[in-house]
CSV table of C-alpha atoms and ligand atoms in Angstrom, one decimal:
chain,number,residue,atom,x,y,z
A,1096,UNK,CA,3.6,0.2,-4.0
A,1097,UNK,CA,6.4,2.2,-2.4
A,1098,UNK,CA,9.0,3.5,-4.7
A,1099,UNK,CA,12.1,5.5,-4.3
A,1100,UNK,CA,15.1,7.2,-5.9
A,1101,UNK,CA,15.3,8.5,-9.5
A,1102,UNK,CA,12.3,7.8,-11.7
A,1103,UNK,CA,12.8,4.9,-14.1
A,1104,UNK,CA,11.0,6.5,-17.0
A,1105,UNK,CA,10.8,10.2,-17.8
A,1106,UNK,CA,8.9,11.8,-20.6
A,1107,UNK,CA,9.5,15.5,-21.1
A,1108,UNK,CA,7.6,17.7,-23.4
A,1109,UNK,CA,7.0,14.8,-25.8
A,1110,UNK,CA,5.2,15.5,-29.1
A,1111,UNK,CA,4.2,13.0,-31.8
A,1112,UNK,CA,2.4,13.5,-35.0
A,1113,UNK,CA,0.9,11.1,-37.5
A,1114,UNK,CA,0.9,13.3,-40.6
A,1115,UNK,CA,-1.1,16.3,-39.5
A,1116,UNK,CA,-2.6,14.6,-36.6
A,1117,UNK,CA,-1.0,15.7,-33.3
A,1118,UNK,CA,-1.4,12.5,-31.2
A,1119,UNK,CA,0.9,13.3,-28.3
A,1120,UNK,CA,0.8,16.9,-27.0
A,1121,UNK,CA,3.5,18.0,-24.7
A,1122,UNK,CA,3.5,14.9,-22.6
A,1123,UNK,CA,5.3,15.1,-19.3
A,1124,UNK,CA,5.3,11.9,-17.2
A,1125,UNK,CA,7.7,10.4,-14.7
A,1126,UNK,CA,7.3,6.9,-13.5
A,1127,UNK,CA,9.2,5.9,-10.3
A,1128,UNK,CA,10.9,2.5,-9.8
A,1129,UNK,CA,8.3,0.1,-8.6
A,1130,UNK,CA,5.5,2.4,-9.4
A,1131,UNK,CA,2.3,1.3,-11.1
A,1132,UNK,CA,0.6,3.9,-13.3
A,1133,UNK,CA,-2.8,3.2,-14.9
A,1134,UNK,CA,-3.5,5.1,-18.1
A,1135,UNK,CA,-7.1,5.5,-18.9
A,1136,UNK,CA,-9.1,7.5,-21.4
A,1137,UNK,CA,-11.3,7.6,-24.5
A,1138,UNK,CA,-10.5,5.8,-27.7
A,1139,UNK,CA,-8.0,7.6,-30.0
A,1140,UNK,CA,-6.6,9.6,-27.1
A,1141,UNK,CA,-3.1,8.4,-27.6
A,1142,UNK,CA,-2.7,5.7,-24.9
A,1143,UNK,CA,-1.3,3.0,-27.2
A,1144,UNK,CA,0.9,5.5,-29.0
A,1145,UNK,CA,2.3,6.6,-25.6
A,1146,UNK,CA,3.2,3.0,-24.7
A,1147,UNK,CA,4.7,2.4,-28.1
A,1148,UNK,CA,7.0,5.5,-27.9
A,1149,UNK,CA,8.4,4.2,-24.6
A,1150,UNK,CA,9.9,1.0,-26.2
A,1151,UNK,CA,10.5,3.0,-29.4
A,1152,UNK,CA,8.0,1.1,-31.6
A,1153,UNK,CA,7.2,4.7,-32.5
A,1154,UNK,CA,9.6,7.6,-32.8
A,1155,UNK,CA,8.8,11.0,-31.4
A,1156,UNK,CA,8.9,14.4,-33.1
A,1157,UNK,CA,10.1,16.4,-30.2
A,1158,UNK,CA,10.8,16.2,-26.5
A,1159,UNK,CA,12.8,13.6,-24.6
A,1160,UNK,CA,12.3,10.1,-23.2
A,1161,UNK,CA,14.7,8.5,-20.8
A,1162,UNK,CA,14.8,5.1,-19.3
A,1163,UNK,CA,17.0,4.6,-16.3
A,1164,UNK,CA,18.6,8.0,-16.9
A,1165,UNK,CA,19.5,7.4,-20.5
A,1166,UNK,CA,17.9,8.6,-23.6
A,1167,UNK,CA,16.2,5.9,-25.7
A,1168,UNK,CA,18.6,4.5,-28.2
A,1169,UNK,CA,17.9,5.1,-31.9
A,1170,UNK,CA,19.0,1.8,-33.4
A,1171,UNK,CA,21.2,-1.3,-33.5
A,1172,UNK,CA,22.2,-3.3,-30.4
A,1173,UNK,CA,21.3,-0.6,-28.0
A,1174,UNK,CA,17.7,-0.6,-29.3
A,1175,UNK,CA,17.5,-4.4,-29.1
A,1176,UNK,CA,18.6,-4.1,-25.5
A,1177,UNK,CA,16.0,-1.5,-24.8
A,1178,UNK,CA,13.3,-3.8,-26.3
A,1179,UNK,CA,14.4,-6.5,-23.9
A,1180,UNK,CA,14.4,-4.1,-20.9
A,1181,UNK,CA,10.9,-3.0,-21.6
A,1182,UNK,CA,8.4,-5.8,-21.7
A,1183,UNK,CA,5.2,-5.2,-23.6
A,1184,UNK,CA,1.9,-7.1,-23.4
A,1185,UNK,CA,-0.8,-6.3,-26.0
A,1186,UNK,CA,-4.5,-6.8,-26.2
A,1187,UNK,CA,-3.9,-9.6,-28.8
A,1188,UNK,CA,-1.5,-12.0,-27.3
A,1189,UNK,CA,1.0,-12.1,-30.1
A,1190,UNK,CA,2.5,-15.5,-29.3
A,1191,UNK,CA,4.3,-17.4,-32.0
A,1192,UNK,CA,1.6,-19.8,-33.2
A,1193,UNK,CA,3.9,-22.5,-34.4
A,1194,UNK,CA,5.9,-22.7,-31.2
A,1195,UNK,CA,4.9,-24.3,-27.9
A,1196,UNK,CA,4.3,-22.2,-24.9
A,1197,UNK,CA,7.7,-23.2,-23.4
A,1198,UNK,CA,9.4,-22.3,-26.7
A,1199,UNK,CA,7.6,-19.0,-26.8
A,1200,UNK,CA,9.0,-18.1,-23.4
A,1201,UNK,CA,12.6,-19.4,-24.0
A,1202,UNK,CA,13.1,-17.9,-27.4
A,1203,UNK,CA,14.1,-14.4,-26.3
A,1204,UNK,CA,16.4,-15.4,-23.4
A,1205,UNK,CA,18.2,-17.9,-25.7
A,1206,UNK,CA,18.5,-15.6,-28.7
A,1207,UNK,CA,18.9,-12.2,-27.1
A,1208,UNK,CA,20.2,-12.8,-23.6
A,1209,UNK,CA,22.3,-15.8,-24.7
A,1210,UNK,CA,21.1,-17.9,-21.8
A,1211,UNK,CA,21.9,-21.6,-22.2
A,1212,UNK,CA,18.8,-23.6,-23.4
A,1213,UNK,CA,18.6,-25.8,-20.3
A,1214,UNK,CA,18.8,-22.8,-18.0
A,1215,UNK,CA,16.3,-20.8,-20.1
A,1216,UNK,CA,13.9,-23.8,-19.9
A,1217,UNK,CA,14.3,-24.0,-16.2
A,1218,UNK,CA,13.6,-20.2,-15.8
A,1219,UNK,CA,10.7,-20.4,-18.2
A,1220,UNK,CA,9.1,-23.2,-16.2
A,1221,UNK,CA,9.4,-21.2,-13.0
A,1222,UNK,CA,7.7,-18.3,-14.7
A,1223,UNK,CA,4.9,-20.5,-16.2
A,1224,UNK,CA,4.4,-21.8,-12.7
A,1225,UNK,CA,4.2,-18.3,-11.3
A,1226,UNK,CA,1.5,-17.3,-13.8
A,1227,UNK,CA,-0.3,-20.6,-13.2
A,1228,UNK,CA,0.1,-22.4,-16.5
A,1229,UNK,CA,3.1,-24.7,-16.0
A,1230,UNK,CA,0.9,-27.7,-17.1
A,1231,UNK,CA,0.4,-26.0,-20.5
A,1232,UNK,CA,4.1,-25.7,-21.3
A,1233,UNK,CA,4.1,-28.3,-24.1
A,1234,UNK,CA,1.0,-27.0,-25.9
A,1235,UNK,CA,0.6,-24.6,-28.8
A,1236,UNK,CA,-1.0,-21.2,-28.2
A,1237,UNK,CA,-4.2,-22.2,-30.1
A,1238,UNK,CA,-4.7,-25.0,-27.6
A,1239,UNK,CA,-5.0,-22.5,-24.7
A,1240,UNK,CA,-7.8,-20.3,-23.6
A,1241,UNK,CA,-7.4,-16.5,-24.1
A,1242,UNK,CA,-6.6,-16.0,-20.4
A,1243,UNK,CA,-3.9,-18.7,-20.5
A,1244,UNK,CA,-2.4,-17.2,-23.7
A,1245,UNK,CA,-2.3,-13.8,-22.1
A,1246,UNK,CA,-0.6,-15.2,-19.0
A,1247,UNK,CA,1.9,-17.0,-21.4
A,1248,UNK,CA,2.6,-13.6,-23.0
A,1249,UNK,CA,3.3,-12.1,-19.6
A,1250,UNK,CA,5.7,-14.9,-18.8
A,1251,UNK,CA,7.4,-14.4,-22.1
A,1252,UNK,CA,7.9,-10.7,-21.4
A,1253,UNK,CA,9.2,-11.5,-17.9
A,1254,UNK,CA,11.7,-14.0,-19.2
A,1255,UNK,CA,13.7,-11.1,-20.6
A,1256,UNK,CA,14.0,-9.7,-17.0
A,1257,UNK,CA,12.6,-6.3,-18.0
A,1258,UNK,CA,13.0,-3.2,-15.9
A,1259,UNK,CA,9.6,-2.0,-17.0
A,1260,UNK,CA,6.4,-3.7,-18.2
A,1261,UNK,CA,4.0,-2.0,-20.5
A,1262,UNK,CA,0.5,-3.4,-20.7
A,1263,UNK,CA,-1.9,-2.1,-23.5
A,1264,UNK,CA,-5.4,-3.2,-22.7
A,1265,UNK,CA,-4.3,-6.7,-21.7
A,1266,UNK,CA,-7.7,-8.0,-20.8
A,1267,UNK,CA,-10.0,-6.3,-23.2
A,1268,UNK,CA,-10.0,-9.1,-25.7
A,1269,UNK,CA,-10.8,-11.7,-23.0
A,1270,UNK,CA,-14.0,-13.3,-22.0
A,1271,UNK,CA,-15.1,-11.9,-18.7
A,1272,UNK,CA,-14.4,-15.1,-16.7
A,1273,UNK,CA,-10.7,-14.9,-17.9
A,1274,UNK,CA,-10.1,-11.3,-17.0
A,1275,UNK,CA,-9.7,-12.0,-13.3
A,1276,UNK,CA,-6.9,-14.6,-13.8
A,1277,UNK,CA,-4.9,-12.2,-15.8
A,1278,UNK,CA,-5.4,-9.2,-13.5
A,1279,UNK,CA,-4.4,-11.4,-10.6
A,1280,UNK,CA,-1.0,-12.1,-12.2
A,1281,UNK,CA,-0.6,-8.4,-12.9
A,1282,UNK,CA,-1.6,-7.5,-9.3
A,1283,UNK,CA,1.0,-10.0,-8.0
A,1284,UNK,CA,3.6,-8.5,-10.3
A,1285,UNK,CA,2.8,-5.0,-9.0
A,1286,UNK,CA,3.0,-6.2,-5.4
A,1287,UNK,CA,6.5,-7.7,-6.1
A,1288,UNK,CA,7.7,-4.3,-7.1
A,1289,UNK,CA,7.7,-4.3,-10.9
A,1290,UNK,CA,7.4,-0.9,-12.5
A,1291,UNK,CA,4.3,-1.0,-14.7
A,1292,UNK,CA,2.4,1.3,-17.1
A,1293,UNK,CA,-0.9,-0.2,-17.7
A,1294,UNK,CA,-3.5,1.0,-20.2
A,1295,UNK,CA,-6.8,-0.4,-18.8
A,1296,UNK,CA,-10.3,0.5,-17.9
A,1297,UNK,CA,-10.4,-2.1,-15.1
A,1298,UNK,CA,-11.1,0.0,-12.1
A,1299,UNK,CA,-10.7,-2.8,-9.7
A,1300,UNK,CA,-7.2,-3.3,-10.8
A,1301,UNK,CA,-6.5,0.4,-10.8
A,1302,UNK,CA,-7.8,0.6,-7.2
A,1303,UNK,CA,-5.9,-2.4,-5.9
A,1304,UNK,CA,-2.6,-2.0,-7.7
A,1305,UNK,CA,-2.0,1.5,-9.1
A,1306,UNK,CA,-0.6,4.4,-7.2
A,1307,UNK,CA,-1.6,6.8,-9.9
A,1308,UNK,CA,-4.2,7.2,-12.6
A,1309,UNK,CA,-3.3,9.2,-15.7
A,1310,UNK,CA,-6.3,10.3,-17.7
A,1311,UNK,CA,-5.5,10.9,-21.4
A,1312,UNK,CA,-7.7,12.5,-24.0
A,1313,UNK,CA,-6.9,14.1,-27.3
A,1314,UNK,CA,-3.2,13.5,-27.0
A,1315,UNK,CA,-2.9,15.2,-23.6
A,1316,UNK,CA,-2.7,14.2,-20.0
A,1317,UNK,CA,-5.8,15.9,-18.8
A,1318,UNK,CA,-5.8,14.7,-15.2
A,1319,UNK,CA,-3.5,12.8,-12.8
A,1320,UNK,CA,-4.6,11.6,-9.4
A,1321,UNK,CA,-4.8,8.6,-7.1
A,1322,UNK,CA,-7.3,5.9,-8.2
A,1323,UNK,CA,-9.5,6.7,-5.3
A,1324,UNK,CA,-9.7,10.4,-6.2
A,1325,UNK,CA,-10.1,9.8,-9.9
A,1326,UNK,CA,-12.9,7.3,-9.7
A,1327,UNK,CA,-14.8,9.1,-6.9
A,1328,UNK,CA,-14.1,12.8,-7.6
A,1329,UNK,CA,-12.7,13.4,-11.1
A,1330,UNK,CA,-11.7,17.0,-11.4
A,1331,UNK,CA,-12.4,17.7,-15.1
A,1332,UNK,CA,-15.6,17.6,-17.1
A,1333,UNK,CA,-13.9,15.4,-19.6
A,1334,UNK,CA,-13.0,12.8,-17.1
A,1335,UNK,CA,-16.5,12.9,-15.5
A,1336,UNK,CA,-18.0,12.4,-18.9
A,1337,UNK,CA,-15.7,9.5,-19.7
A,1338,UNK,CA,-16.3,7.8,-16.4
A,1339,UNK,CA,-20.1,8.1,-16.7
A,1340,UNK,CA,-19.8,6.2,-20.1
A,1341,UNK,CA,-17.6,3.4,-18.8
A,1342,UNK,CA,-19.6,3.0,-15.7
A,1343,UNK,CA,-22.9,2.8,-17.6
A,1344,UNK,CA,-21.9,-0.2,-19.7
B,390,ATP,N1,0.2,4.2,-37.3
B,390,ATP,C1,-0.7,5.2,-37.3
B,390,ATP,N2,-0.8,6.0,-38.4
B,390,ATP,C2,-1.7,7.1,-38.4
B,390,ATP,N3,-2.5,7.4,-37.3
B,390,ATP,C3,-2.4,6.6,-36.2
B,390,ATP,C4,-1.5,5.5,-36.2
B,390,ATP,N4,-1.6,4.9,-35.0
B,390,ATP,C5,-2.6,5.6,-34.3
B,390,ATP,N5,-3.0,6.6,-35.0
B,390,ATP,C6,-4.0,7.6,-34.6
B,390,ATP,O1,-3.5,8.3,-33.5
B,390,ATP,C7,-4.5,8.6,-32.5
B,390,ATP,C8,-4.1,7.9,-31.2
B,390,ATP,O2,-4.2,6.5,-31.4
B,390,ATP,P1,-4.0,5.5,-30.2
B,390,ATP,O3,-4.1,4.2,-30.8
B,390,ATP,O4,-2.7,5.9,-29.5
B,390,ATP,O5,-5.2,5.8,-29.2
B,390,ATP,P2,-5.7,5.0,-28.0
B,390,ATP,O6,-5.9,5.9,-26.9
B,390,ATP,O7,-4.8,3.8,-27.7
B,390,ATP,O8,-7.1,4.5,-28.5
B,390,ATP,P3,-7.9,3.1,-28.1
B,390,ATP,O9,-8.6,3.3,-26.8
B,390,ATP,O10,-9.0,3.0,-29.2
B,390,ATP,O11,-6.9,1.9,-28.2
B,390,ATP,C9,-5.8,8.1,-33.2
B,390,ATP,O12,-6.4,9.2,-33.8
B,390,ATP,C10,-5.3,7.1,-34.2
B,390,ATP,O13,-6.2,7.0,-35.3
B,391,MG,MG1,-5.1,1.8,-27.8
């Protein structure tokens, strides 16, 4: 959880509209190397949009985003490289259904990083081992549980050797008994020093892995604090109201 030096990701004064809807309002956020930031907040607040702007799945209307000191590329090769440097894991696992788990994990390294197939397979097996599903390598996604599929999706993202991992509600589509196995993989990753931005309402994860909680509502960062502070003494009415709702259910 320690981090140092220049921040890896910096958003300055970022604004984003969908038509008339102002979905990101003057967002300022810097994420240090090795830092884990949990983003939390009500539905429609802009959490997914924020993640998507960081790997440029969405463009921004004004402001600036840098990764490793460089502005996000607009297009072409540089953009492809950015996508490989920023791993993303979604709520829906987004694995290729007609490819085995091993093929899902080796595809990017072979195609984008030009890693020889045998080496890619070796690395993929090590990653599958790390997320606890090496025995499932030859199966197709539909033959795996949701938790196993999500761990495969994490392994696939890691295979690109990303500098940053974005997680957008990675456990919210999972049955409760599978949530823990995915959070455990994420907690290990955090401990190993991966820089992570994680949209989640899992307070246990936030408390054990995050250095900072960012509370977003209506396109703004309303509150930023340590997990401990945020969950025990939220400063704003908005955050208190949100927490009372998620704690109740
Ligand atoms: N492609 C799009 N076109 C138009 N509006 C969009 C688009 N994507 C998101 N929005 C709108 O932008 C706002 C922010 O959406 P976003 O998905 O970022 O919120 P969120 O905080 O991730 O919500 P949730 O907790 O429900 O996932 C919402 O009002 C949403 O309806
Ligand atoms: Mg979302």
